[in-house]
Each structure stands twice: as C-alpha cells, then as structure tokens.
mmCIF file of C-alpha atoms in Angstrom:
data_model
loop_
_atom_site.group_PDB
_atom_site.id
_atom_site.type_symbol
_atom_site.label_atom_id
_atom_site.label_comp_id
_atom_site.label_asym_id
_atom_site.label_seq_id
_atom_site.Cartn_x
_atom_site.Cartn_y
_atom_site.Cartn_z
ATOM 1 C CA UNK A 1 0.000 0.000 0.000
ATOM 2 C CA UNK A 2 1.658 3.603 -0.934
ATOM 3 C CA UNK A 3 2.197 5.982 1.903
ATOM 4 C CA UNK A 4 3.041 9.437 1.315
ATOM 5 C CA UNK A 5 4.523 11.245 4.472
ATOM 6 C CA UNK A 6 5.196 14.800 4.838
ATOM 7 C CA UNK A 7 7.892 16.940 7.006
ATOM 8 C CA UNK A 8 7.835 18.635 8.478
ATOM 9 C CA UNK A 9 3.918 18.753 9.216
ATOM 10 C CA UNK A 10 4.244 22.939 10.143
ATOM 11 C CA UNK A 11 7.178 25.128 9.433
ATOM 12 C CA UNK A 12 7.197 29.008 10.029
ATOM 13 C CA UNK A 13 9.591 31.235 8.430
ATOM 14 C CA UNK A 14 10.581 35.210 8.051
ATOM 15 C CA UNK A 15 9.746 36.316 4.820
ATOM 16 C CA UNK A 16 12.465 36.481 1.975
ATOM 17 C CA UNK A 17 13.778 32.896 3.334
ATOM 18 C CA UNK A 18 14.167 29.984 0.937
ATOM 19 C CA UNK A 19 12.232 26.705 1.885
ATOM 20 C CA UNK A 20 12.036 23.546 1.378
ATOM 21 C CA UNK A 21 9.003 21.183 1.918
ATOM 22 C CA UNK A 22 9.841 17.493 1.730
ATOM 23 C CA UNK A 23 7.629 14.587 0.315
ATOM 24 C CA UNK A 24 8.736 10.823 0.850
ATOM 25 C CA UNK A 25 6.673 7.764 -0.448
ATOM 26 C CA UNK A 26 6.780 3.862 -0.037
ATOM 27 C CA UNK A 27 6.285 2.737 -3.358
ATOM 28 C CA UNK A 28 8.925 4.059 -6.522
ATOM 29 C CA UNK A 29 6.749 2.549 -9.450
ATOM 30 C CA UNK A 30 4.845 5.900 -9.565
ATOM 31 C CA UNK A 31 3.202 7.720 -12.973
ATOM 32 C CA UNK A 32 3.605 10.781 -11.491
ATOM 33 C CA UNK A 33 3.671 13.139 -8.818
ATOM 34 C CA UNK A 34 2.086 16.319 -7.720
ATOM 35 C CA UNK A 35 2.562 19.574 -5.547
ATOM 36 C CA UNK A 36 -0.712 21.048 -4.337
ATOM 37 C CA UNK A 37 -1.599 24.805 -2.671
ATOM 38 C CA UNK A 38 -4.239 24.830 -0.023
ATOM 39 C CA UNK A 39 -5.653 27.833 1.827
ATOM 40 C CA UNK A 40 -7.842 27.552 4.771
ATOM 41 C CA UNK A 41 -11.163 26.030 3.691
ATOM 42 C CA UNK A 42 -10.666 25.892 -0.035
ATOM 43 C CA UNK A 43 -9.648 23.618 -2.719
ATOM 44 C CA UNK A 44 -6.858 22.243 -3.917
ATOM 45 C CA UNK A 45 -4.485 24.468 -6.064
ATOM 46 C CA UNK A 46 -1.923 22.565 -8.898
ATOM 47 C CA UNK A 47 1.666 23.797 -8.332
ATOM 48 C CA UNK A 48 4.062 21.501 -10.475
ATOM 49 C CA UNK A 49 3.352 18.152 -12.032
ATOM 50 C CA UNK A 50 6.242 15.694 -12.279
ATOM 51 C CA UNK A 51 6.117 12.571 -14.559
ATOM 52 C CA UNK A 52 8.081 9.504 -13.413
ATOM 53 C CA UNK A 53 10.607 10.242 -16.254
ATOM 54 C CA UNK A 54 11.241 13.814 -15.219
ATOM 55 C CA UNK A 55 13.511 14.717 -12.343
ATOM 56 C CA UNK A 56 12.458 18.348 -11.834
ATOM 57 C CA UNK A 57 9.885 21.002 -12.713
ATOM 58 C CA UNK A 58 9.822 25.002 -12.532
ATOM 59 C CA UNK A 59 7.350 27.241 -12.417
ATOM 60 C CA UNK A 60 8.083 30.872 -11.302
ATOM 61 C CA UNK A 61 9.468 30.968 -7.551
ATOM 62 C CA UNK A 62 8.994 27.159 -6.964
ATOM 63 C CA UNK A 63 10.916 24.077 -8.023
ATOM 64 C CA UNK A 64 9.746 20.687 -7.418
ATOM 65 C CA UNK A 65 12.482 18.075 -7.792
ATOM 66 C CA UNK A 66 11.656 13.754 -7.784
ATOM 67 C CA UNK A 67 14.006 11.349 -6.836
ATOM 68 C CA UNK A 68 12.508 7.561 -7.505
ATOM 69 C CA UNK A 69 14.213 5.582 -6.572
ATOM 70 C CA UNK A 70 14.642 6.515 -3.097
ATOM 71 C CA UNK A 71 10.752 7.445 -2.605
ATOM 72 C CA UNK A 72 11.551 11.441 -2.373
ATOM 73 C CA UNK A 73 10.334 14.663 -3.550
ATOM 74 C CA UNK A 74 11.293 18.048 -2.771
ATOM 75 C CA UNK A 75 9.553 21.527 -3.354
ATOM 76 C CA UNK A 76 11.134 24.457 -3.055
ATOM 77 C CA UNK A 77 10.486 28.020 -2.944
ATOM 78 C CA UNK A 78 12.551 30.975 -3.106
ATOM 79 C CA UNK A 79 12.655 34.486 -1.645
ATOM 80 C CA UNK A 80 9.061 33.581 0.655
ATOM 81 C CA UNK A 81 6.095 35.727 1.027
ATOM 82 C CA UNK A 82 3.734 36.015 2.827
ATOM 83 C CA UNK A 83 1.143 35.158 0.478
ATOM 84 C CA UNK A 84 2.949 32.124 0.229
ATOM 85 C CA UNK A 85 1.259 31.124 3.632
ATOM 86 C CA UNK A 86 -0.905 28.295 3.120
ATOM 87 C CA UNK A 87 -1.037 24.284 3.251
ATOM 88 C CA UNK A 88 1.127 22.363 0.714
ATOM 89 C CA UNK A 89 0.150 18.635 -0.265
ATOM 90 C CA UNK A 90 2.178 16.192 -1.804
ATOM 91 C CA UNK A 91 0.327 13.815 -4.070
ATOM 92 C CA UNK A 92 1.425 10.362 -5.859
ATOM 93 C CA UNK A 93 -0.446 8.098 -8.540
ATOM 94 C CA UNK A 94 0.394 4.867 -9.142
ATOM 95 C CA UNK A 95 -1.184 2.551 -11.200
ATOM 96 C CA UNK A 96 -5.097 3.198 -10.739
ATOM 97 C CA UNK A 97 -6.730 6.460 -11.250
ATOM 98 C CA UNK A 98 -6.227 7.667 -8.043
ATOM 99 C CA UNK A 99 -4.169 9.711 -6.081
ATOM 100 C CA UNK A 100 -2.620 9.135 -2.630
ATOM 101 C CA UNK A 101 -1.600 12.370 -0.579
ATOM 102 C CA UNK A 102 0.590 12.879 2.172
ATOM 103 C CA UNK A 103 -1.341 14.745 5.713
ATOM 104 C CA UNK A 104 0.549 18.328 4.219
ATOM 105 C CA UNK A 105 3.207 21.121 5.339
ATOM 106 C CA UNK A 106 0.979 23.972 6.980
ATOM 107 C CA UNK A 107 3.837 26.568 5.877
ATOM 108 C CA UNK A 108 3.515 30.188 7.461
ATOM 109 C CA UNK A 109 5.591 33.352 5.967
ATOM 110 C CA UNK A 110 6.028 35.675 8.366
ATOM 111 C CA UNK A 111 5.930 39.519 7.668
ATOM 112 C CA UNK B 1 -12.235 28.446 -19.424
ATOM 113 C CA UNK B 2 -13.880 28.322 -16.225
ATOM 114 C CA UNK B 3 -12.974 25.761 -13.659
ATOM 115 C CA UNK B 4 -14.336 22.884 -11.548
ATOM 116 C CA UNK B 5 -17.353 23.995 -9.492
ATOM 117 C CA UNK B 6 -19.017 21.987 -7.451
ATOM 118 C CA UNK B 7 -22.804 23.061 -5.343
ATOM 119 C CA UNK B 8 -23.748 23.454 -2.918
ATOM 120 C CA UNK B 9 -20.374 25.213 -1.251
ATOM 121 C CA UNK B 10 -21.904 24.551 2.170
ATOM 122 C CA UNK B 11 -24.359 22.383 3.399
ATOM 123 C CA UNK B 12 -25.863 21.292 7.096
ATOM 124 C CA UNK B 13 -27.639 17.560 7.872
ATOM 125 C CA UNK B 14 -28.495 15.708 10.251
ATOM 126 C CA UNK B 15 -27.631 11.905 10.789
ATOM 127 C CA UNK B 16 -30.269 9.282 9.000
ATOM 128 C CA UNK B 17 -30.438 12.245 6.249
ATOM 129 C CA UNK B 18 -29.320 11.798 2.679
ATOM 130 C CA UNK B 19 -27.473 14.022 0.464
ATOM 131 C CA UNK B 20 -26.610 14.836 -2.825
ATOM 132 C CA UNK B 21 -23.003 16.873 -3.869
ATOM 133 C CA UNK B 22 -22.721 18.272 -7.634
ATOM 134 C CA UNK B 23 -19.444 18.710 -9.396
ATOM 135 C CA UNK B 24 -19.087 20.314 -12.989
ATOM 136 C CA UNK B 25 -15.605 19.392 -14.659
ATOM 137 C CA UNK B 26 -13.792 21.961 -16.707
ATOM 138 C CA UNK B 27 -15.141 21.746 -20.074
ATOM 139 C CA UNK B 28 -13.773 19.264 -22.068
ATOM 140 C CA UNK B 29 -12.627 17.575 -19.302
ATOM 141 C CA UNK B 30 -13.797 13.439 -19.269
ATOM 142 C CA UNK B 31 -12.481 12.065 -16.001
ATOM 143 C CA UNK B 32 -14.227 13.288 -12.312
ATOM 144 C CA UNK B 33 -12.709 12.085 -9.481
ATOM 145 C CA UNK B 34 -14.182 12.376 -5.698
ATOM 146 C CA UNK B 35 -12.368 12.755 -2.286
ATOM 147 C CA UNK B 36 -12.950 13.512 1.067
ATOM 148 C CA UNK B 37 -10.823 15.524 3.002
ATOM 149 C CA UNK B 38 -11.361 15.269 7.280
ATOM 150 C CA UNK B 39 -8.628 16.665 9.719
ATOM 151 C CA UNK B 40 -7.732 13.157 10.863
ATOM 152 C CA UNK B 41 -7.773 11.446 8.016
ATOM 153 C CA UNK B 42 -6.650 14.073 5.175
ATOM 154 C CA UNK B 43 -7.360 13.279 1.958
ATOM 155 C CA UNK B 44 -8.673 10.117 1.511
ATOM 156 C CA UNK B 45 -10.195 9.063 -2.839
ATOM 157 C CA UNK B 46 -13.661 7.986 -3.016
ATOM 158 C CA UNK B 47 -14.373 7.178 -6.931
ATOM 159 C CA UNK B 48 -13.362 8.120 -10.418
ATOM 160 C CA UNK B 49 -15.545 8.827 -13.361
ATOM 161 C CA UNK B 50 -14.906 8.451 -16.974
ATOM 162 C CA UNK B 51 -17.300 9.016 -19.848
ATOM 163 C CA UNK B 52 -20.282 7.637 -17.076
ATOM 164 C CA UNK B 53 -18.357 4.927 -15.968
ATOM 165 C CA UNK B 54 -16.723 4.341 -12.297
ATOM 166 C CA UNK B 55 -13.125 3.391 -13.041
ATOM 167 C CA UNK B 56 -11.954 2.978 -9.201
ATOM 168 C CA UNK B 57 -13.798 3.066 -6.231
ATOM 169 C CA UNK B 58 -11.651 4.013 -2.502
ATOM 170 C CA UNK B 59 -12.139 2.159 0.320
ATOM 171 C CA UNK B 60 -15.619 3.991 1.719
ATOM 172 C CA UNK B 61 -18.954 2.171 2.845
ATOM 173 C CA UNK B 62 -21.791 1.483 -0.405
ATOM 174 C CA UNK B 63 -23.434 4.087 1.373
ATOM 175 C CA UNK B 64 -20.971 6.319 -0.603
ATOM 176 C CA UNK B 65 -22.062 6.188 -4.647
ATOM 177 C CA UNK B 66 -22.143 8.524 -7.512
ATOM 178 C CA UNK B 67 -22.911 9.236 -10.799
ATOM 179 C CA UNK B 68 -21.269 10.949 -14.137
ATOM 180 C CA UNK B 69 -23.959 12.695 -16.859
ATOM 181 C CA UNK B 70 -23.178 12.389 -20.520
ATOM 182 C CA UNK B 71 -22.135 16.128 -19.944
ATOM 183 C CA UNK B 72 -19.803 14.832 -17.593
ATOM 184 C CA UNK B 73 -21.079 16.472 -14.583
ATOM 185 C CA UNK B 74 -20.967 14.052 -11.456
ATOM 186 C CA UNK B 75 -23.149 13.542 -8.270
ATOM 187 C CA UNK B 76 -22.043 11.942 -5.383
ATOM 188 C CA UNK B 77 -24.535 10.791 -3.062
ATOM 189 C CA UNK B 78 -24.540 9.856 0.437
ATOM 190 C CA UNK B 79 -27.333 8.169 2.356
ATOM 191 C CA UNK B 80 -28.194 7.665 6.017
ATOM 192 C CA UNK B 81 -25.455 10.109 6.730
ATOM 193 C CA UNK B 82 -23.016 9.529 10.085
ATOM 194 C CA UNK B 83 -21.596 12.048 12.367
ATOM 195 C CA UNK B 84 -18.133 10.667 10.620
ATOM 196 C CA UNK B 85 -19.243 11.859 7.450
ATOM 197 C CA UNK B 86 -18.292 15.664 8.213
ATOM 198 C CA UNK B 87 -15.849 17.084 6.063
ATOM 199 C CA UNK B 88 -14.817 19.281 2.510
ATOM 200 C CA UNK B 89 -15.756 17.057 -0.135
ATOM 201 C CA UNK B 90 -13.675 17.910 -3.375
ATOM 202 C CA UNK B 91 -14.213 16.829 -7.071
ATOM 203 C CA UNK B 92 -11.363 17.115 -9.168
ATOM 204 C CA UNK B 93 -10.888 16.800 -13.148
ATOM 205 C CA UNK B 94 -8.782 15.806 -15.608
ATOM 206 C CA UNK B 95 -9.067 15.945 -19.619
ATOM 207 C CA UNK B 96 -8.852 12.657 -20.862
ATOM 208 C CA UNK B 97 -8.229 10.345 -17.795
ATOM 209 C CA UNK B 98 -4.845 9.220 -18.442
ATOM 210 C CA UNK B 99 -2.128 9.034 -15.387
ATOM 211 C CA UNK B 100 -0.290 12.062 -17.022
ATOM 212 C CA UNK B 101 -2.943 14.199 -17.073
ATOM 213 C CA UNK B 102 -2.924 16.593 -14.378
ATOM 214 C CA UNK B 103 -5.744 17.127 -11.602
ATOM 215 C CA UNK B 104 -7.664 20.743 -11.086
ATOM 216 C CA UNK B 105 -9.912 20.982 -7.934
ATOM 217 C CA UNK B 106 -12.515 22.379 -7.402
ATOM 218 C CA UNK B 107 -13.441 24.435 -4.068
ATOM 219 C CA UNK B 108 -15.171 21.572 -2.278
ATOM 220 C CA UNK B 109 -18.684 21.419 -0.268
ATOM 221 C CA UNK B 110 -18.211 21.532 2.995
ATOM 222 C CA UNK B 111 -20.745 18.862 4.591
ATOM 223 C CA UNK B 112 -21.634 19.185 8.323
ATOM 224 C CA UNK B 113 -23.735 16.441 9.927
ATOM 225 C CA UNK B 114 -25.561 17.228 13.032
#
C-alpha cells in the first residue's frame, strides 16, 4: 500500500527565506507526482506536475524536484512571502486512477 | 475556461439524512474524481468517473455512490449520513483520464452532519 509522508507537518519562516518542503513515499513505481496549494477552507491548487521520467519542474518561484528511486520529492520556494502562507500537499499516482496524498506542510511566511 | 465547481459550497444535515453533492468538470474535461478531506484522516479518494463509468472506487462504505452525466457532470450521493461523514468534499478533473494528465480541484462542499 503507498504511503506518502510529509515533514515537516508545520514550518514558520521570516519572509524572503528559501524553503524547502519534503515529500517521501513507499512505493517508486509511480506515474507521477504532484505539488498542491491549499488555503484555509478551499480547494486544492496545482503547483508543479512531475512525470516519473522527469527529475524536476519550474514554475516561477517554486521548483519541485523527484528522486525515484529513493521514494523522495522536494519543493522548493525561493525568496518567501507572505502570500505564500498556506497548506502544501504532496500527491502520488500509481497505477489506478487515483491519487494518494501525504497529511501536508501547513507553511507560514512571516511579515 | 472556467474551472471545476461543485454546489452546494456549504451544506448542514443531520444523521439518518441523505445528500446529494454536484461537481461540474472543466469543459472538455472526461475524467471526475471524488475525495474527502477530514482533519484526521486528510485526503482520503472515493471514486473516479470516466465518460459515465466508475473506473476505481476508494475504500468507503456502499453508502458512498455517484454518478457521471453524458455532460460529464458528477453527483455523489450519500445516504443515512453519520456524524463521521463531516468534512470538505472535493471533485477534481482531468481531460482525458490518463495518469499524465494533471488534476484541477474544485473548491469543495463543505458537509456538516448534526
């Protein structure tokens, strides 16, 4: 059964500080795997998409990175703000349509 | 193009009740997909929908089921609703349903059970 785990499960920074959330699964034979934004009570947000072929993926300030074989992901984020606050989900799929998601990084940027 | 939304946003019941979630897919979009989200639990898949089919079903109770429309709007439907059964229910689509496709969410119902 694939676990996703997530660490740490809160982190609080100054603003302008790099970050790094970390994503670990049980499982390597993965199709892909995703980065998800949450803010309180509201839906899930896409951040970067990684196929199982790709080892990284860019968009703007963040950089997710996916290392297979040893069941890791990173994301990271440069110069934080504070409207960078806000829970970040890891996500996996393997084989069937679904996907299994780690419990999150509650990340707060702090003015 | 507009993206998922799902109705009612908010919604109140009380146990024995039934109730019924909509989520409309981003157009074009084939695949619907269900999940549950709960603070203990997190995010936990319910079902997948493609072209009115169920594809994969989560582990959840039959009283959990749902429903895709030629259109490829989805229902999910739960009956004689539990305490338990509190929490931001979130539909998410993808375009054709393959495993490289990525998943947009919509902003959830959030279901309260009295």
């Amino acid at each position: 059964k694939q676990e996703v785990t997530q660490i740490p499960a809160a982190l609080s920074v100054p603003e302008g500080e790099n970050l790094v959330l970390n994503c670990s699964f049980t499982d390597s034979a993965i199709y892909n795997l995703q980065w998800f934004r949450q803010d309180p009570g509201k839906g899930l947000t896409s951040l970067l998409l990684i196929q199982s072929s790709q080892r990284e993926q860019t968009s703007g300030r963040l950089n997710a990175s996916l290392d297979k074989s040893s069941g890791r992901s990173t994301l990271y984020i440069a110069a934080s703000q504070p409207g960078d606050s806000a829970t970040y989900l890891c996500a996996v799929k393997k084989g069937a349509q679904k996907l299994v998601f780690g419990q999150g990084t509650r990340l707060t940027i702090n003015p | 193009k507009a993206g998922v939304t799902q109705t009612p946003r908010y919604l109140i019941k009380t146990r024995g009740q039934q109730v019924t979630l909509s989520c409309s897919p981003i157009s074009g979009h084939r695949s619907v997909s269900w999940y549950q989200q709960t603070p203990g639990q997190g995010l936990q898949f319910l079902f997948e929908y493609f072209s009115e089919t169920q594809r994969n079903k989560g582990n959840f109770p039959g009283r959990f089921s749902g429903r895709q429309f030629s259109n490829s709007r989805s229902e999910m439907n739960v009956s004689t609703l539990e305490l338990g059964d509190s929490a931001l229910y979130l539909c998410a689509s993808r375009q054709q349903g393959a495993s490289t496709d990525t998943q947009y969410f919509g902003p959830g119902t959030r279901l309260t059970v009295l």
